[in-house]
PDB file of C-alpha atoms in Angstrom:
ATOM      1  CA  UNK A 155       0.310   0.126  -0.374  1.00  0.00           C
ATOM      2  CA  UNK A 156       1.819   3.424  -1.082  1.00  0.00           C
ATOM      3  CA  UNK A 157       2.427   6.411   1.492  1.00  0.00           C
ATOM      4  CA  UNK A 158      -0.047   9.078   0.869  1.00  0.00           C
ATOM      5  CA  UNK A 159       0.437  11.038   4.036  1.00  0.00           C
ATOM      6  CA  UNK A 160       0.802  14.856   2.611  1.00  0.00           C
ATOM      7  CA  UNK A 161      -1.000  13.516  -0.983  1.00  0.00           C
ATOM      8  CA  UNK A 162      -3.591  16.384  -1.962  1.00  0.00           C
ATOM      9  CA  UNK A 163      -6.292  15.448  -4.323  1.00  0.00           C
ATOM     10  CA  UNK A 164      -9.285  17.375  -5.209  1.00  0.00           C
ATOM     11  CA  UNK A 165     -12.774  16.064  -5.317  1.00  0.00           C
ATOM     12  CA  UNK A 166     -15.391  17.955  -6.868  1.00  0.00           C
ATOM     13  CA  UNK A 167     -19.393  17.760  -6.039  1.00  0.00           C
ATOM     14  CA  UNK A 168     -18.659  16.519  -2.252  1.00  0.00           C
ATOM     15  CA  UNK A 169     -22.089  17.744  -0.598  1.00  0.00           C
ATOM     16  CA  UNK A 170     -23.685  14.996  -2.511  1.00  0.00           C
ATOM     17  CA  UNK A 171     -24.757  10.986  -2.122  1.00  0.00           C
ATOM     18  CA  UNK A 172     -21.289   8.877  -3.772  1.00  0.00           C
ATOM     19  CA  UNK A 173     -19.883  12.268  -3.093  1.00  0.00           C
ATOM     20  CA  UNK A 174     -19.745  12.667   0.591  1.00  0.00           C
ATOM     21  CA  UNK A 175     -18.956   8.579   1.508  1.00  0.00           C
ATOM     22  CA  UNK A 176     -15.507   9.258  -1.149  1.00  0.00           C
ATOM     23  CA  UNK A 177     -14.210  12.569   0.903  1.00  0.00           C
ATOM     24  CA  UNK A 178     -15.016   9.871   4.034  1.00  0.00           C
ATOM     25  CA  UNK A 179     -13.263   7.499   2.706  1.00  0.00           C
ATOM     26  CA  UNK A 180      -9.868   9.502   1.546  1.00  0.00           C
ATOM     27  CA  UNK A 181      -9.599  11.065   4.525  1.00  0.00           C
ATOM     28  CA  UNK A 182      -9.960   7.634   6.766  1.00  0.00           C
ATOM     29  CA  UNK A 183      -6.941   6.414   3.759  1.00  0.00           C
ATOM     30  CA  UNK A 184      -5.418   9.813   4.851  1.00  0.00           C
ATOM     31  CA  UNK A 185      -5.057  11.851   1.704  1.00  0.00           C
ATOM     32  CA  UNK A 186      -6.207  15.499   2.271  1.00  0.00           C
ATOM     33  CA  UNK A 187      -9.485  16.782   0.291  1.00  0.00           C
ATOM     34  CA  UNK A 188     -10.170  19.861  -1.917  1.00  0.00           C
ATOM     35  CA  UNK A 189     -13.818  19.398  -1.188  1.00  0.00           C
ATOM     36  CA  UNK A 190     -16.140  21.445  -3.441  1.00  0.00           C
ATOM     37  CA  UNK A 191     -19.950  23.252  -2.646  1.00  0.00           C
ATOM     38  CA  UNK A 192     -22.227  25.289  -4.235  1.00  0.00           C
ATOM     39  CA  UNK A 193     -22.520  27.011  -2.040  1.00  0.00           C
ATOM     40  CA  UNK A 194     -20.079  27.584   0.685  1.00  0.00           C
ATOM     41  CA  UNK A 195     -23.246  29.089   3.185  1.00  0.00           C
ATOM     42  CA  UNK A 196     -25.108  26.342   3.164  1.00  0.00           C
ATOM     43  CA  UNK A 197     -24.882  24.176   6.513  1.00  0.00           C
ATOM     44  CA  UNK A 198     -26.795  21.110   5.034  1.00  0.00           C
ATOM     45  CA  UNK A 199     -23.888  21.102   2.267  1.00  0.00           C
ATOM     46  CA  UNK A 200     -21.003  21.350   4.065  1.00  0.00           C
ATOM     47  CA  UNK A 201     -22.154  20.037   8.111  1.00  0.00           C
ATOM     48  CA  UNK A 202     -22.172  17.140   7.650  1.00  0.00           C
ATOM     49  CA  UNK A 203     -18.853  17.401   5.546  1.00  0.00           C
ATOM     50  CA  UNK A 204     -17.363  18.860   8.406  1.00  0.00           C
ATOM     51  CA  UNK A 205     -17.953  16.382  10.310  1.00  0.00           C
ATOM     52  CA  UNK A 206     -16.747  13.394   8.882  1.00  0.00           C
ATOM     53  CA  UNK A 207     -13.910  12.531  11.016  1.00  0.00           C
ATOM     54  CA  UNK A 208      -9.611  13.413   9.311  1.00  0.00           C
ATOM     55  CA  UNK A 209     -11.894  16.505   8.233  1.00  0.00           C
ATOM     56  CA  UNK A 210     -10.683  19.465  11.068  1.00  0.00           C
ATOM     57  CA  UNK A 211      -7.050  18.962   9.822  1.00  0.00           C
ATOM     58  CA  UNK A 212      -7.267  17.654   6.188  1.00  0.00           C
ATOM     59  CA  UNK A 213     -10.573  18.658   4.441  1.00  0.00           C
ATOM     60  CA  UNK A 214     -11.054  22.053   2.600  1.00  0.00           C
ATOM     61  CA  UNK A 215     -13.867  23.774   0.852  1.00  0.00           C
ATOM     62  CA  UNK A 216     -14.486  25.103  -1.440  1.00  0.00           C
ATOM     63  CA  UNK A 217     -17.321  26.856  -3.880  1.00  0.00           C
ATOM     64  CA  UNK A 218     -17.409  25.651  -7.201  1.00  0.00           C
ATOM     65  CA  UNK A 219     -19.735  26.641 -10.449  1.00  0.00           C
ATOM     66  CA  UNK A 220     -18.446  23.951 -13.501  1.00  0.00           C
ATOM     67  CA  UNK A 221     -18.923  27.190 -15.918  1.00  0.00           C
ATOM     68  CA  UNK A 222     -16.992  28.984 -13.682  1.00  0.00           C
ATOM     69  CA  UNK A 223     -13.205  27.851 -14.550  1.00  0.00           C
ATOM     70  CA  UNK A 224     -11.482  30.022 -11.941  1.00  0.00           C
ATOM     71  CA  UNK A 225     -13.972  28.409  -9.450  1.00  0.00           C
ATOM     72  CA  UNK A 226     -12.336  24.984 -10.588  1.00  0.00           C
ATOM     73  CA  UNK A 227      -9.041  26.665 -10.937  1.00  0.00           C
ATOM     74  CA  UNK A 228      -9.121  27.580  -7.075  1.00  0.00           C
ATOM     75  CA  UNK A 229     -10.067  24.410  -5.811  1.00  0.00           C
ATOM     76  CA  UNK A 230      -7.645  21.655  -7.678  1.00  0.00           C
ATOM     77  CA  UNK A 231      -4.692  23.885  -7.750  1.00  0.00           C
ATOM     78  CA  UNK A 232      -2.303  21.838  -5.466  1.00  0.00           C
ATOM     79  CA  UNK A 233      -3.816  18.724  -6.026  1.00  0.00           C
ATOM     80  CA  UNK A 234      -2.298  15.943  -7.764  1.00  0.00           C
ATOM     81  CA  UNK A 235      -5.442  14.148  -8.124  1.00  0.00           C
ATOM     82  CA  UNK A 236      -9.337  14.539  -9.252  1.00  0.00           C
ATOM     83  CA  UNK A 237     -12.146  13.125  -8.201  1.00  0.00           C
ATOM     84  CA  UNK A 238     -14.709  14.301 -11.178  1.00  0.00           C
ATOM     85  CA  UNK A 239     -18.426  13.925 -10.273  1.00  0.00           C
ATOM     86  CA  UNK A 240     -20.245  17.247  -9.895  1.00  0.00           C
ATOM     87  CA  UNK A 241     -22.946  16.550 -12.803  1.00  0.00           C
ATOM     88  CA  UNK A 242     -25.898  17.630 -12.566  1.00  0.00           C
ATOM     89  CA  UNK A 243     -28.425  15.185 -12.033  1.00  0.00           C
ATOM     90  CA  UNK A 244     -32.241  15.356 -12.469  1.00  0.00           C
ATOM     91  CA  UNK A 245     -34.715  12.776 -13.433  1.00  0.00           C
ATOM     92  CA  UNK A 246     -38.289  14.129 -13.519  1.00  0.00           C
ATOM     93  CA  UNK A 247     -39.408  18.020 -14.521  1.00  0.00           C
ATOM     94  CA  UNK A 248     -37.135  18.928 -17.124  1.00  0.00           C
ATOM     95  CA  UNK A 249     -37.312  21.917 -18.562  1.00  0.00           C
ATOM     96  CA  UNK A 250     -34.815  22.909 -20.740  1.00  0.00           C
ATOM     97  CA  UNK A 251     -32.493  20.394 -21.083  1.00  0.00           C
ATOM     98  CA  UNK A 252     -29.545  22.165 -22.398  1.00  0.00           C
ATOM     99  CA  UNK A 253     -29.387  24.511 -19.773  1.00  0.00           C
ATOM    100  CA  UNK A 254     -30.558  22.559 -16.988  1.00  0.00           C
ATOM    101  CA  UNK A 255     -28.221  18.546 -17.550  1.00  0.00           C
ATOM    102  CA  UNK A 256     -26.543  19.382 -20.676  1.00  0.00           C
ATOM    103  CA  UNK A 257     -23.958  22.321 -20.769  1.00  0.00           C
ATOM    104  CA  UNK A 258     -23.059  21.255 -16.776  1.00  0.00           C
ATOM    105  CA  UNK A 259     -22.389  18.575 -17.985  1.00  0.00           C
ATOM    106  CA  UNK A 260     -20.637  18.658 -20.901  1.00  0.00           C
ATOM    107  CA  UNK A 261     -19.075  22.357 -20.245  1.00  0.00           C
ATOM    108  CA  UNK A 262     -18.412  21.474 -17.210  1.00  0.00           C
ATOM    109  CA  UNK A 263     -16.315  18.204 -17.564  1.00  0.00           C
ATOM    110  CA  UNK A 264     -14.397  20.058 -19.662  1.00  0.00           C
ATOM    111  CA  UNK A 265     -13.843  22.979 -17.752  1.00  0.00           C
ATOM    112  CA  UNK A 266     -12.769  20.926 -15.144  1.00  0.00           C
ATOM    113  CA  UNK A 267      -9.972  18.551 -16.861  1.00  0.00           C
ATOM    114  CA  UNK A 268      -8.996  21.776 -18.767  1.00  0.00           C
ATOM    115  CA  UNK A 269      -8.222  22.555 -15.093  1.00  0.00           C
ATOM    116  CA  UNK A 270      -6.599  19.801 -13.743  1.00  0.00           C
ATOM    117  CA  UNK A 271      -4.136  19.912 -17.207  1.00  0.00           C
ATOM    118  CA  UNK A 272      -3.375  23.113 -17.026  1.00  0.00           C
ATOM    119  CA  UNK A 273      -2.354  22.674 -12.989  1.00  0.00           C
ATOM    120  CA  UNK A 274      -0.083  19.228 -13.933  1.00  0.00           C
ATOM    121  CA  UNK A 275      -2.760  16.522 -12.309  1.00  0.00           C
ATOM    122  CA  UNK A 276      -1.315  13.504 -11.878  1.00  0.00           C
ATOM    123  CA  UNK A 277      -4.526  11.777 -12.013  1.00  0.00           C
ATOM    124  CA  UNK A 278      -8.588  12.117 -12.640  1.00  0.00           C
ATOM    125  CA  UNK A 279     -11.423   9.333 -12.156  1.00  0.00           C
ATOM    126  CA  UNK A 280     -14.452  10.638 -13.805  1.00  0.00           C
ATOM    127  CA  UNK A 281     -17.666   9.563 -12.380  1.00  0.00           C
ATOM    128  CA  UNK A 282     -20.177   8.347 -15.327  1.00  0.00           C
ATOM    129  CA  UNK A 283     -22.703   6.198 -15.361  1.00  0.00           C
ATOM    130  CA  UNK A 284     -24.602   2.838 -16.650  1.00  0.00           C
ATOM    131  CA  UNK A 285     -27.054   4.668 -17.666  1.00  0.00           C
ATOM    132  CA  UNK A 286     -24.946   6.167 -20.797  1.00  0.00           C
ATOM    133  CA  UNK A 287     -24.064   2.654 -21.177  1.00  0.00           C
ATOM    134  CA  UNK A 288     -28.091   1.330 -21.624  1.00  0.00           C
ATOM    135  CA  UNK A 289     -31.403   2.467 -22.471  1.00  0.00           C
ATOM    136  CA  UNK A 290     -32.907   0.604 -20.074  1.00  0.00           C
ATOM    137  CA  UNK A 291     -33.271  -2.331 -16.874  1.00  0.00           C
ATOM    138  CA  UNK A 292     -34.061  -4.550 -19.834  1.00  0.00           C
ATOM    139  CA  UNK A 293     -30.517  -4.837 -21.679  1.00  0.00           C
ATOM    140  CA  UNK A 294     -28.516  -4.925 -18.425  1.00  0.00           C
ATOM    141  CA  UNK A 295     -26.979  -8.388 -19.988  1.00  0.00           C
ATOM    142  CA  UNK A 296     -25.426  -6.842 -22.762  1.00  0.00           C
ATOM    143  CA  UNK A 297     -24.137  -3.748 -20.590  1.00  0.00           C
ATOM    144  CA  UNK A 298     -20.117  -3.208 -21.341  1.00  0.00           C
ATOM    145  CA  UNK A 299     -17.193  -0.907 -21.490  1.00  0.00           C
ATOM    146  CA  UNK A 300     -18.341  -1.036 -25.505  1.00  0.00           C
ATOM    147  CA  UNK A 301     -21.776   0.059 -24.723  1.00  0.00           C
ATOM    148  CA  UNK A 302     -23.503   3.977 -25.876  1.00  0.00           C
ATOM    149  CA  UNK A 303     -26.939   4.705 -25.197  1.00  0.00           C
ATOM    150  CA  UNK A 304     -27.812   6.444 -28.531  1.00  0.00           C
ATOM    151  CA  UNK A 305     -28.097   9.373 -28.774  1.00  0.00           C
ATOM    152  CA  UNK A 306     -31.533   9.385 -31.260  1.00  0.00           C
ATOM    153  CA  UNK A 307     -33.026   7.118 -29.237  1.00  0.00           C
ATOM    154  CA  UNK A 308     -32.390   9.793 -25.466  1.00  0.00           C
ATOM    155  CA  UNK A 309     -34.203  12.847 -27.685  1.00  0.00           C
ATOM    156  CA  UNK A 310     -37.213  11.380 -28.862  1.00  0.00           C
ATOM    157  CA  UNK A 311     -38.004  10.666 -25.213  1.00  0.00           C
ATOM    158  CA  UNK A 312     -36.844  13.309 -23.806  1.00  0.00           C
ATOM    159  CA  UNK A 313     -34.384  10.861 -21.848  1.00  0.00           C
ATOM    160  CA  UNK A 314     -31.865  13.556 -21.024  1.00  0.00           C
ATOM    161  CA  UNK A 315     -29.842  12.598 -17.466  1.00  0.00           C
ATOM    162  CA  UNK A 316     -28.878   9.564 -19.502  1.00  0.00           C
ATOM    163  CA  UNK A 317     -27.862  11.989 -22.739  1.00  0.00           C
ATOM    164  CA  UNK A 318     -25.703  14.023 -20.335  1.00  0.00           C
ATOM    165  CA  UNK A 319     -23.386  11.650 -18.655  1.00  0.00           C
ATOM    166  CA  UNK A 320     -23.044   9.578 -21.840  1.00  0.00           C
ATOM    167  CA  UNK A 321     -22.124  13.461 -24.239  1.00  0.00           C
ATOM    168  CA  UNK A 322     -20.204  14.030 -20.899  1.00  0.00           C
ATOM    169  CA  UNK A 323     -18.185  10.680 -20.943  1.00  0.00           C
ATOM    170  CA  UNK A 324     -17.951  11.024 -24.468  1.00  0.00           C
ATOM    171  CA  UNK A 325     -16.456  14.854 -24.451  1.00  0.00           C
ATOM    172  CA  UNK A 326     -14.019  13.887 -21.970  1.00  0.00           C
ATOM    173  CA  UNK A 327     -12.450  10.484 -23.574  1.00  0.00           C
ATOM    174  CA  UNK A 328     -12.062  12.613 -26.947  1.00  0.00           C
ATOM    175  CA  UNK A 329     -10.191  16.067 -24.194  1.00  0.00           C
ATOM    176  CA  UNK A 330      -8.205  13.722 -23.217  1.00  0.00           C
ATOM    177  CA  UNK A 331      -7.090  12.199 -25.955  1.00  0.00           C
ATOM    178  CA  UNK A 332      -6.217  15.191 -27.766  1.00  0.00           C
ATOM    179  CA  UNK A 333      -4.507  16.604 -24.007  1.00  0.00           C
ATOM    180  CA  UNK A 334      -2.258  13.039 -23.319  1.00  0.00           C
ATOM    181  CA  UNK A 335      -4.882  12.809 -19.934  1.00  0.00           C
ATOM    182  CA  UNK A 336      -4.394  10.923 -17.802  1.00  0.00           C
ATOM    183  CA  UNK A 337      -8.671   9.700 -16.711  1.00  0.00           C
ATOM    184  CA  UNK A 338     -10.658   6.366 -15.560  1.00  0.00           C
ATOM    185  CA  UNK A 339     -13.834   6.018 -15.549  1.00  0.00           C
ATOM    186  CA  UNK A 340     -16.757   5.007 -13.711  1.00  0.00           C
ATOM    187  CA  UNK A 341     -20.184   3.626 -14.320  1.00  0.00           C
ATOM    188  CA  UNK A 342     -22.270   3.365 -11.249  1.00  0.00           C
ATOM    189  CA  UNK A 343     -25.399   1.780 -11.284  1.00  0.00           C
ATOM    190  CA  UNK A 344     -27.901   2.821  -9.363  1.00  0.00           C
ATOM    191  CA  UNK A 345     -26.371   3.708  -6.047  1.00  0.00           C
ATOM    192  CA  UNK A 346     -27.603   3.233  -2.771  1.00  0.00           C
ATOM    193  CA  UNK A 347     -27.424   3.163   0.452  1.00  0.00           C
ATOM    194  CA  UNK A 348     -25.746   4.920   4.117  1.00  0.00           C
ATOM    195  CA  UNK A 349     -27.220   8.375   3.297  1.00  0.00           C
ATOM    196  CA  UNK A 350     -24.451  10.376   5.112  1.00  0.00           C
ATOM    197  CA  UNK A 351     -25.923  14.660   4.040  1.00  0.00           C
ATOM    198  CA  UNK A 352     -29.583  15.455   4.785  1.00  0.00           C
ATOM    199  CA  UNK A 353     -31.080  15.674   2.036  1.00  0.00           C
ATOM    200  CA  UNK A 354     -32.016  12.681  -0.285  1.00  0.00           C
ATOM    201  CA  UNK A 355     -29.772  12.313  -3.492  1.00  0.00           C
ATOM    202  CA  UNK A 356     -32.074  11.149  -6.885  1.00  0.00           C
ATOM    203  CA  UNK A 357     -30.514   7.458  -6.810  1.00  0.00           C
ATOM    204  CA  UNK A 358     -32.253   6.973  -2.996  1.00  0.00           C
ATOM    205  CA  UNK A 359     -35.180   8.905  -4.551  1.00  0.00           C
ATOM    206  CA  UNK A 360     -35.165   5.480  -7.397  1.00  0.00           C
ATOM    207  CA  UNK A 361     -34.837   3.977  -4.329  1.00  0.00           C
ATOM    208  CA  UNK A 362     -38.203   4.705  -2.996  1.00  0.00           C
ATOM    209  CA  UNK A 363     -39.438   4.488  -6.638  1.00  0.00           C
ATOM    210  CA  UNK A 364     -38.286   0.799  -6.153  1.00  0.00           C
ATOM    211  CA  UNK A 365     -40.551   0.283  -3.724  1.00  0.00           C
ATOM    212  CA  UNK A 366     -43.613   2.438  -4.805  1.00  0.00           C
ATOM    213  CA  UNK A 367     -43.709   1.386  -8.226  1.00  0.00           C
ATOM    214  CA  UNK A 368     -41.622  -1.099  -8.981  1.00  0.00           C
ATOM    215  CA  UNK A 369     -39.056   1.011 -11.139  1.00  0.00           C
ATOM    216  CA  UNK A 370     -35.447  -0.407 -11.056  1.00  0.00           C
ATOM    217  CA  UNK A 371     -31.845  -0.491 -12.224  1.00  0.00           C
ATOM    218  CA  UNK A 372     -28.838  -1.940 -11.351  1.00  0.00           C
ATOM    219  CA  UNK A 373     -28.000  -1.149  -7.805  1.00  0.00           C
ATOM    220  CA  UNK A 374     -24.651  -1.072  -5.993  1.00  0.00           C
ATOM    221  CA  UNK A 375     -23.622   0.085  -2.313  1.00  0.00           C
ATOM    222  CA  UNK A 376     -22.639   3.577  -2.341  1.00  0.00           C
ATOM    223  CA  UNK A 377     -19.719   2.258  -0.200  1.00  0.00           C
ATOM    224  CA  UNK A 378     -18.799  -0.054  -3.333  1.00  0.00           C
ATOM    225  CA  UNK A 379     -19.024   3.169  -5.182  1.00  0.00           C
ATOM    226  CA  UNK A 380     -16.220   5.186  -3.264  1.00  0.00           C
ATOM    227  CA  UNK A 381     -13.866   2.350  -3.111  1.00  0.00           C
ATOM    228  CA  UNK A 382     -13.886   1.656  -6.324  1.00  0.00           C
ATOM    229  CA  UNK A 383     -13.117   5.124  -7.306  1.00  0.00           C
ATOM    230  CA  UNK A 384     -10.011   5.194  -5.040  1.00  0.00           C
ATOM    231  CA  UNK A 385      -8.709   1.536  -6.488  1.00  0.00           C
ATOM    232  CA  UNK A 386      -8.721   3.274 -10.056  1.00  0.00           C
ATOM    233  CA  UNK A 387      -6.983   6.433  -8.653  1.00  0.00           C
ATOM    234  CA  UNK A 388      -4.319   4.531  -6.880  1.00  0.00           C
ATOM    235  CA  UNK A 389      -4.088   1.497  -9.176  1.00  0.00           C
ATOM    236  CA  UNK A 390      -1.645   3.179 -12.654  1.00  0.00           C
ATOM    237  CA  UNK A 391      -2.175   0.337 -14.176  1.00  0.00           C
ATOM    238  CA  UNK A 392      -6.373   0.328 -14.817  1.00  0.00           C
ATOM    239  CA  UNK A 393      -7.787   1.635 -17.845  1.00  0.00           C
ATOM    240  CA  UNK A 394     -11.184   2.502 -19.985  1.00  0.00           C
ATOM    241  CA  UNK A 395     -14.328   2.049 -18.008  1.00  0.00           C
ATOM    242  CA  UNK A 396     -15.251  -0.162 -15.094  1.00  0.00           C
ATOM    243  CA  UNK A 397     -19.194  -0.494 -15.063  1.00  0.00           C
ATOM    244  CA  UNK A 398     -19.723  -0.764 -11.130  1.00  0.00           C
ATOM    245  CA  UNK A 399     -22.683  -2.679  -9.978  1.00  0.00           C
ATOM    246  CA  UNK A 400     -23.556  -5.433  -7.760  1.00  0.00           C
ATOM    247  CA  UNK A 401     -24.599  -7.988 -10.158  1.00  0.00           C
ATOM    248  CA  UNK A 402     -26.489  -7.776 -13.398  1.00  0.00           C
ATOM    249  CA  UNK A 403     -30.143  -8.626 -11.379  1.00  0.00           C
ATOM    250  CA  UNK A 404     -33.077  -8.530 -12.768  1.00  0.00           C
ATOM    251  CA  UNK A 405     -36.247  -6.960 -10.768  1.00  0.00           C
ATOM    252  CA  UNK A 406     -37.392 -10.414  -9.597  1.00  0.00           C
ATOM    253  CA  UNK A 407     -34.366 -10.672  -8.211  1.00  0.00           C
ATOM    254  CA  UNK A 408     -34.427  -7.282  -5.986  1.00  0.00           C
ATOM    255  CA  UNK A 409     -38.932  -8.136  -5.022  1.00  0.00           C
ATOM    256  CA  UNK A 410     -37.590 -11.850  -4.323  1.00  0.00           C
ATOM    257  CA  UNK A 411     -35.050 -10.524  -1.606  1.00  0.00           C
ATOM    258  CA  UNK A 412     -37.492  -7.469  -0.394  1.00  0.00           C
ATOM    259  CA  UNK A 413     -40.521  -9.988  -0.147  1.00  0.00           C
ATOM    260  CA  UNK A 414     -37.900 -12.021   2.504  1.00  0.00           C
ATOM    261  CA  UNK A 415     -35.977  -9.101   3.785  1.00  0.00           C
ATOM    262  CA  UNK A 416     -39.333  -6.059   4.680  1.00  0.00           C
ATOM    263  CA  UNK A 417     -42.725  -8.021   3.911  1.00  0.00           C
ATOM    264  CA  UNK A 418     -44.601  -5.189   4.381  1.00  0.00           C
ATOM    265  CA  UNK A 419     -43.682  -3.076   1.664  1.00  0.00           C
ATOM    266  CA  UNK A 420     -45.214  -5.293  -1.576  1.00  0.00           C
ATOM    267  CA  UNK A 421     -43.681  -4.565  -4.371  1.00  0.00           C
ATOM    268  CA  UNK A 422     -45.190  -4.813  -7.661  1.00  0.00           C
ATOM    269  CA  UNK A 423     -44.963  -8.126  -9.734  1.00  0.00           C
ATOM    270  CA  UNK A 424     -44.310  -8.247 -13.319  1.00  0.00           C
ATOM    271  CA  UNK A 425     -44.670 -11.500 -16.081  1.00  0.00           C
ATOM    272  CA  UNK A 426     -41.366 -12.903 -15.894  1.00  0.00           C
ATOM    273  CA  UNK A 427     -41.245 -12.192 -19.541  1.00  0.00           C
ATOM    274  CA  UNK A 428     -41.111  -8.872 -19.732  1.00  0.00           C
ATOM    275  CA  UNK A 429     -37.293  -9.537 -17.822  1.00  0.00           C
ATOM    276  CA  UNK A 430     -36.332 -10.867 -21.131  1.00  0.00           C
ATOM    277  CA  UNK A 431     -33.314  -9.261 -21.509  1.00  0.00           C
ATOM    278  CA  UNK A 432     -32.546  -8.916 -17.526  1.00  0.00           C
ATOM    279  CA  UNK A 433     -30.243 -11.604 -16.292  1.00  0.00           C
ATOM    280  CA  UNK A 434     -27.974 -11.831 -13.744  1.00  0.00           C
ATOM    281  CA  UNK A 435     -24.231 -11.680 -14.342  1.00  0.00           C
ATOM    282  CA  UNK A 436     -21.065 -10.516 -13.686  1.00  0.00           C
ATOM    283  CA  UNK A 437     -19.401 -10.900 -16.572  1.00  0.00           C
ATOM    284  CA  UNK A 438     -18.980  -7.216 -17.411  1.00  0.00           C
ATOM    285  CA  UNK A 439     -18.070  -6.809 -14.203  1.00  0.00           C
ATOM    286  CA  UNK A 440     -14.436  -8.179 -14.497  1.00  0.00           C
ATOM    287  CA  UNK A 441     -12.571  -5.667 -14.464  1.00  0.00           C
ATOM    288  CA  UNK A 442     -13.239  -3.718 -11.168  1.00  0.00           C
ATOM    289  CA  UNK A 443     -13.429  -8.112  -9.408  1.00  0.00           C
ATOM    290  CA  UNK A 444      -9.589  -8.187 -10.673  1.00  0.00           C
ATOM    291  CA  UNK A 445      -8.736  -5.150  -8.701  1.00  0.00           C
ATOM    292  CA  UNK A 446      -9.643  -6.780  -5.512  1.00  0.00           C
ATOM    293  CA  UNK A 447     -13.140  -5.832  -5.392  1.00  0.00           C
ATOM    294  CA  UNK A 448     -15.530  -7.099  -2.982  1.00  0.00           C
ATOM    295  CA  UNK A 449     -19.328  -6.288  -3.725  1.00  0.00           C
ATOM    296  CA  UNK A 450     -21.361  -5.950  -1.457  1.00  0.00           C
ATOM    297  CA  UNK A 451     -24.922  -8.451  -1.752  1.00  0.00           C
ATOM    298  CA  UNK A 452     -27.684  -7.223  -2.269  1.00  0.00           C
ATOM    299  CA  UNK A 453     -29.449  -8.574   0.738  1.00  0.00           C
ATOM    300  CA  UNK A 454     -27.305  -6.695   2.316  1.00  0.00           C
ATOM    301  CA  UNK A 455     -28.132  -3.184  -0.035  1.00  0.00           C
ATOM    302  CA  UNK A 456     -31.335  -3.578   0.775  1.00  0.00           C
ATOM    303  CA  UNK A 457     -30.836  -3.540   4.324  1.00  0.00           C
ATOM    304  CA  UNK A 458     -28.484  -0.312   4.366  1.00  0.00           C
ATOM    305  CA  UNK A 459     -31.185   1.274   1.559  1.00  0.00           C
ATOM    306  CA  UNK A 460     -34.236   1.055   3.920  1.00  0.00           C
ATOM    307  CA  UNK A 461     -32.497   1.171   7.421  1.00  0.00           C
ATOM    308  CA  UNK A 462     -31.032   4.660   6.457  1.00  0.00           C
ATOM    309  CA  UNK A 463     -34.239   5.897   4.455  1.00  0.00           C
ATOM    310  CA  UNK A 464     -35.903   4.555   7.691  1.00  0.00           C
ATOM    311  CA  UNK A 465     -33.875   6.454  10.027  1.00  0.00           C
ATOM    312  CA  UNK A 466     -34.200  10.015   7.960  1.00  0.00           C
ATOM    313  CA  UNK A 467     -38.018   9.657   8.021  1.00  0.00           C
ATOM    314  CA  UNK A 468     -38.618   8.806   4.056  1.00  0.00           C
ATOM    315  CA  UNK A 469     -39.699   5.690   5.253  1.00  0.00           C
ATOM    316  CA  UNK A 470     -42.055   3.917   8.228  1.00  0.00           C
TER     317      UNK A 470
END
């Protein structure tokens, strides 16, 4: 294990669900962390970060606007590595896709990568999404490093968040190739588990939809996602995209587990033939598994998610 004492890294989007867990893991590992938030004066975005063990001496908070290059350079300056998570996550009620999602995701990513290049950052870990790879859970078995969701399909169906993730990731790969920048990408599924921030994030809102409506996307524990980011940063031989989910499970598998663990929550059930493209498989997860990742099993993911939702008052 390399000595990271004194090494400074920057994490964009730190007050969110995944970012908070990454900051926690980095501080535990011994890194000095620069964390970015949209508003330094909003305690709902800062207090939970400042409460993490080690934050008092090794965490600095910076206000960041993805479309303001100067705010990015202020946060990145002096860092040897960058974890780029900051990107708008609007699932419902998108009124202006270009302004709300596409511009901040794409232009923001390029701004972060440009700052990293100009300031001599050694390595970047970029957070994308499984939604940049596939259109729906019906295609989970086909998810791989070579898959990209279709731009035309997204525009025709108003699926703006996956489009923003795909276009931002493509822009990152193009920029990195043209400028010799060392990047690696994590493509998580529906990230769930213990909630550190005070507010419910989009992924855990989707978890509520799983319970209420039967909506489902392959899930992964938030602590596994944080660990994947750290592993890819520290393992310099890691390259390319990395699908990060517990397994490519069917909704049916999830519903059966839920019925056993929490019979009080009656999940909708669907005919088995509607799950035809979704089979349990770990083949696409081989890259992270080969690096030593041991994914939290689905049963524990469900328990940690439900208990966290209960503790926050979102479930009774």
